[in-house]
mmCIF file of C-alpha atoms in Angstrom:
data_model
loop_
_atom_site.group_PDB
_atom_site.id
_atom_site.type_symbol
_atom_site.label_atom_id
_atom_site.label_comp_id
_atom_site.label_asym_id
_atom_site.label_seq_id
_atom_site.Cartn_x
_atom_site.Cartn_y
_atom_site.Cartn_z
ATOM 1 C CA MET A 108 -26.120 8.860 -10.815
ATOM 2 C CA LYS A 109 -28.107 7.338 -7.652
ATOM 3 C CA VAL A 110 -29.951 4.586 -6.254
ATOM 4 C CA GLY A 111 -32.445 3.393 -8.318
ATOM 5 C CA ASP A 112 -31.824 4.851 -11.462
ATOM 6 C CA THR A 113 -31.536 2.620 -14.156
ATOM 7 C CA VAL A 114 -28.337 1.604 -16.758
ATOM 8 C CA GLU A 115 -28.304 0.404 -20.117
ATOM 9 C CA ILE A 116 -25.145 -1.641 -21.205
ATOM 10 C CA ASP A 117 -24.451 -2.774 -24.717
ATOM 11 C CA ALA A 118 -26.409 -1.693 -27.313
ATOM 12 C CA GLY A 119 -29.526 -3.425 -29.901
ATOM 13 C CA PRO A 120 -30.504 -6.839 -29.289
ATOM 14 C CA GLY A 121 -27.604 -7.207 -26.639
ATOM 15 C CA VAL A 122 -28.544 -4.386 -24.114
ATOM 16 C CA GLU A 123 -29.306 -5.116 -20.971
ATOM 17 C CA SER A 124 -30.580 -2.986 -18.149
ATOM 18 C CA ARG A 125 -30.278 -2.758 -14.410
ATOM 19 C CA LYS A 126 -30.867 -0.176 -11.582
ATOM 20 C CA ILE A 127 -28.625 0.570 -9.570
ATOM 21 C CA ALA A 128 -28.929 -0.627 -5.666
ATOM 22 C CA SER A 129 -26.072 1.284 -4.331
ATOM 23 C CA ILE A 130 -23.255 3.477 -4.719
ATOM 24 C CA GLY A 131 -19.702 2.325 -4.151
ATOM 25 C CA THR A 132 -16.533 4.462 -3.520
ATOM 26 C CA GLU A 133 -14.778 6.052 -6.640
ATOM 27 C CA ALA A 134 -12.103 4.144 -7.905
ATOM 28 C CA ALA A 135 -8.463 5.117 -7.150
ATOM 29 C CA SER A 136 -5.696 4.011 -9.766
ATOM 30 C CA SER A 137 -3.999 1.238 -8.992
ATOM 31 C CA THR A 138 -1.532 1.426 -5.795
ATOM 32 C CA THR A 139 1.321 -0.366 -5.311
ATOM 33 C CA LEU A 140 2.399 -2.203 -2.300
ATOM 34 C CA TRP A 141 4.775 -0.738 0.021
ATOM 35 C CA GLN A 142 8.161 -2.014 1.586
ATOM 36 C CA PRO A 143 10.356 0.104 3.421
ATOM 37 C CA LEU A 144 13.840 0.145 2.781
ATOM 38 C CA PRO A 145 16.325 -1.707 2.790
ATOM 39 C CA GLU A 146 14.180 -5.155 2.363
ATOM 40 C CA GLY A 147 12.171 -3.633 -0.614
ATOM 41 C CA PRO A 148 11.466 -2.843 -3.716
ATOM 42 C CA VAL A 149 10.377 -6.818 -3.688
ATOM 43 C CA ILE A 150 7.832 -7.714 -0.768
ATOM 44 C CA THR A 151 6.599 -11.206 -0.168
ATOM 45 C CA ILE A 152 3.128 -11.262 2.266
ATOM 46 C CA PRO A 153 3.260 -14.306 3.762
ATOM 47 C CA ALA A 154 0.217 -16.925 3.531
ATOM 48 C CA GLY A 155 -2.266 -16.327 5.874
ATOM 49 C CA SER A 156 -1.919 -12.216 6.339
ATOM 50 C CA THR A 157 -4.209 -10.333 7.263
ATOM 51 C CA ASN A 158 -3.026 -7.034 5.961
ATOM 52 C CA VAL A 159 -1.299 -5.458 3.238
ATOM 53 C CA PRO A 160 0.839 -2.210 3.001
ATOM 54 C CA VAL A 161 0.146 0.112 0.421
ATOM 55 C CA THR A 162 1.129 3.301 -0.791
ATOM 56 C CA ARG A 163 -2.321 4.961 -1.265
ATOM 57 C CA VAL A 164 -5.574 4.074 0.826
ATOM 58 C CA SER A 165 -7.834 6.534 -1.302
ATOM 59 C CA GLY A 166 -10.284 4.372 -3.017
ATOM 60 C CA PHE A 167 -10.318 1.723 -0.732
ATOM 61 C CA ALA A 168 -13.758 0.841 1.678
ATOM 62 C CA VAL A 169 -14.271 -2.298 4.192
ATOM 63 C CA GLY A 170 -16.406 -4.909 2.225
ATOM 64 C CA GLN A 171 -15.022 -3.876 -1.185
ATOM 65 C CA LYS A 172 -13.061 -6.447 -3.247
ATOM 66 C CA ILE A 173 -8.825 -6.254 -3.863
ATOM 67 C CA ALA A 174 -6.868 -8.040 -6.154
ATOM 68 C CA ILE A 175 -3.552 -8.371 -5.126
ATOM 69 C CA GLY A 176 -0.383 -10.336 -7.425
ATOM 70 C CA TYR A 177 1.511 -9.758 -10.233
ATOM 71 C CA GLY A 178 1.310 -8.870 -13.645
ATOM 72 C CA ALA A 179 3.938 -8.840 -17.089
ATOM 73 C CA THR A 180 6.786 -6.943 -15.092
ATOM 74 C CA TYR A 181 7.946 -8.180 -11.831
ATOM 75 C CA PRO A 182 9.390 -10.197 -10.681
ATOM 76 C CA ALA A 183 11.010 -11.953 -13.773
ATOM 77 C CA VAL A 184 9.351 -15.102 -14.161
ATOM 78 C CA ALA A 185 5.682 -13.424 -13.729
ATOM 79 C CA LYS A 186 6.822 -12.265 -17.847
ATOM 80 C CA ALA A 187 4.817 -15.406 -19.195
ATOM 81 C CA MET A 188 1.868 -15.606 -16.424
ATOM 82 C CA GLU A 189 -0.096 -13.368 -14.309
ATOM 83 C CA GLN A 190 -0.644 -14.193 -11.205
ATOM 84 C CA TYR A 191 -3.089 -12.611 -8.644
ATOM 85 C CA GLU A 192 -5.950 -13.391 -5.560
ATOM 86 C CA VAL A 193 -9.372 -11.746 -4.960
ATOM 87 C CA ALA A 194 -9.684 -10.568 -1.061
ATOM 88 C CA THR A 195 -12.220 -8.458 1.322
ATOM 89 C CA VAL A 196 -11.281 -5.325 2.760
ATOM 90 C CA THR A 197 -11.829 -5.659 5.923
ATOM 91 C CA ALA A 198 -10.566 -2.513 7.571
ATOM 92 C CA VAL A 199 -8.668 0.509 6.088
ATOM 93 C CA GLY A 200 -5.280 1.807 7.717
ATOM 94 C CA LYS A 201 -3.153 4.424 6.841
ATOM 95 C CA GLU A 202 -0.374 4.741 3.865
ATOM 96 C CA GLY A 203 3.061 3.717 4.291
ATOM 97 C CA THR A 204 5.872 6.695 5.320
ATOM 98 C CA GLN A 205 9.359 6.692 4.807
ATOM 99 C CA ALA A 206 11.339 9.268 6.568
ATOM 100 C CA PHE A 207 14.887 9.619 7.835
ATOM 101 C CA LEU A 208 16.293 11.369 10.681
ATOM 102 C CA SER A 209 16.921 15.092 11.126
ATOM 103 C CA ALA A 210 19.591 15.094 13.880
ATOM 104 C CA ASP A 211 21.732 12.724 15.334
ATOM 105 C CA ALA A 212 20.218 10.263 18.075
ATOM 106 C CA LYS A 213 22.019 8.170 20.445
ATOM 107 C CA ALA A 214 21.454 5.226 22.017
ATOM 108 C CA GLY A 215 19.241 5.752 25.175
ATOM 109 C CA ASP A 216 17.488 8.349 23.724
ATOM 110 C CA THR A 217 13.578 9.248 24.459
ATOM 111 C CA ASN A 218 13.298 11.736 21.968
ATOM 112 C CA ILE A 219 14.377 11.596 18.132
ATOM 113 C CA LYS A 220 13.763 14.119 15.047
ATOM 114 C CA VAL A 221 13.003 12.984 11.950
ATOM 115 C CA SER A 222 12.242 14.452 8.455
ATOM 116 C CA SER A 223 8.123 13.844 8.631
ATOM 117 C CA VAL A 224 5.821 12.571 10.858
ATOM 118 C CA THR A 225 3.269 12.277 7.917
ATOM 119 C CA ASN A 226 1.486 8.605 9.099
ATOM 120 C CA ILE A 227 2.920 8.133 12.096
ATOM 121 C CA SER A 228 1.069 8.041 15.302
ATOM 122 C CA VAL A 229 1.712 7.250 19.078
ATOM 123 C CA GLY A 230 2.162 3.818 19.751
ATOM 124 C CA ASP A 231 3.013 3.097 16.265
ATOM 125 C CA LYS A 232 6.348 0.980 15.425
ATOM 126 C CA ILE A 233 8.918 2.225 13.369
ATOM 127 C CA ARG A 234 12.366 1.384 12.182
ATOM 128 C CA LEU A 235 15.735 2.916 12.872
ATOM 129 C CA ASP A 236 18.864 3.000 11.166
ATOM 130 C CA ILE A 237 19.328 0.373 7.903
ATOM 131 C CA ASP A 238 22.889 0.849 8.656
ATOM 132 C CA SER A 239 23.704 0.826 4.503
ATOM 133 C CA PRO A 240 26.524 2.249 3.250
ATOM 134 C CA GLY A 241 26.281 6.238 3.734
ATOM 135 C CA MET A 242 23.321 5.589 6.215
ATOM 136 C CA GLY A 243 22.949 4.334 9.903
ATOM 137 C CA SER A 244 26.900 3.779 11.726
ATOM 138 C CA ARG A 245 29.550 6.362 10.906
ATOM 139 C CA PRO A 246 33.182 5.554 10.825
ATOM 140 C CA SER A 247 34.794 7.160 14.012
ATOM 141 C CA ARG A 248 36.872 10.082 13.547
#
């Protein structure tokens, strides 16, 4: 397909012909909003937010529409009704990353070792030590 090609939709007396005006990006399968632990897996985006964290950015393009919401599984109240809103993509960032410290770090350290640096850039804010059972603070020996 290319700009200027004609496509026909439907058949018989209901057929509609349209010319392709522009070519967009390939549709990607749906992606989920991404929330790092310990706050996840349920995420709330405050009204008026200008960005949302996602697990995958492929297929997003500036100017295209995105539907954000939930359907029939989560949260439990959604089983009776699908709720979503449509927004226009104004910028495409990078996918979320969840890694862990791969070596002990002490207070005041200026260098840390992490298990993955994928999608982490200079100047990004990162969260250290979620202090949950088996993570973070360790009992003294």
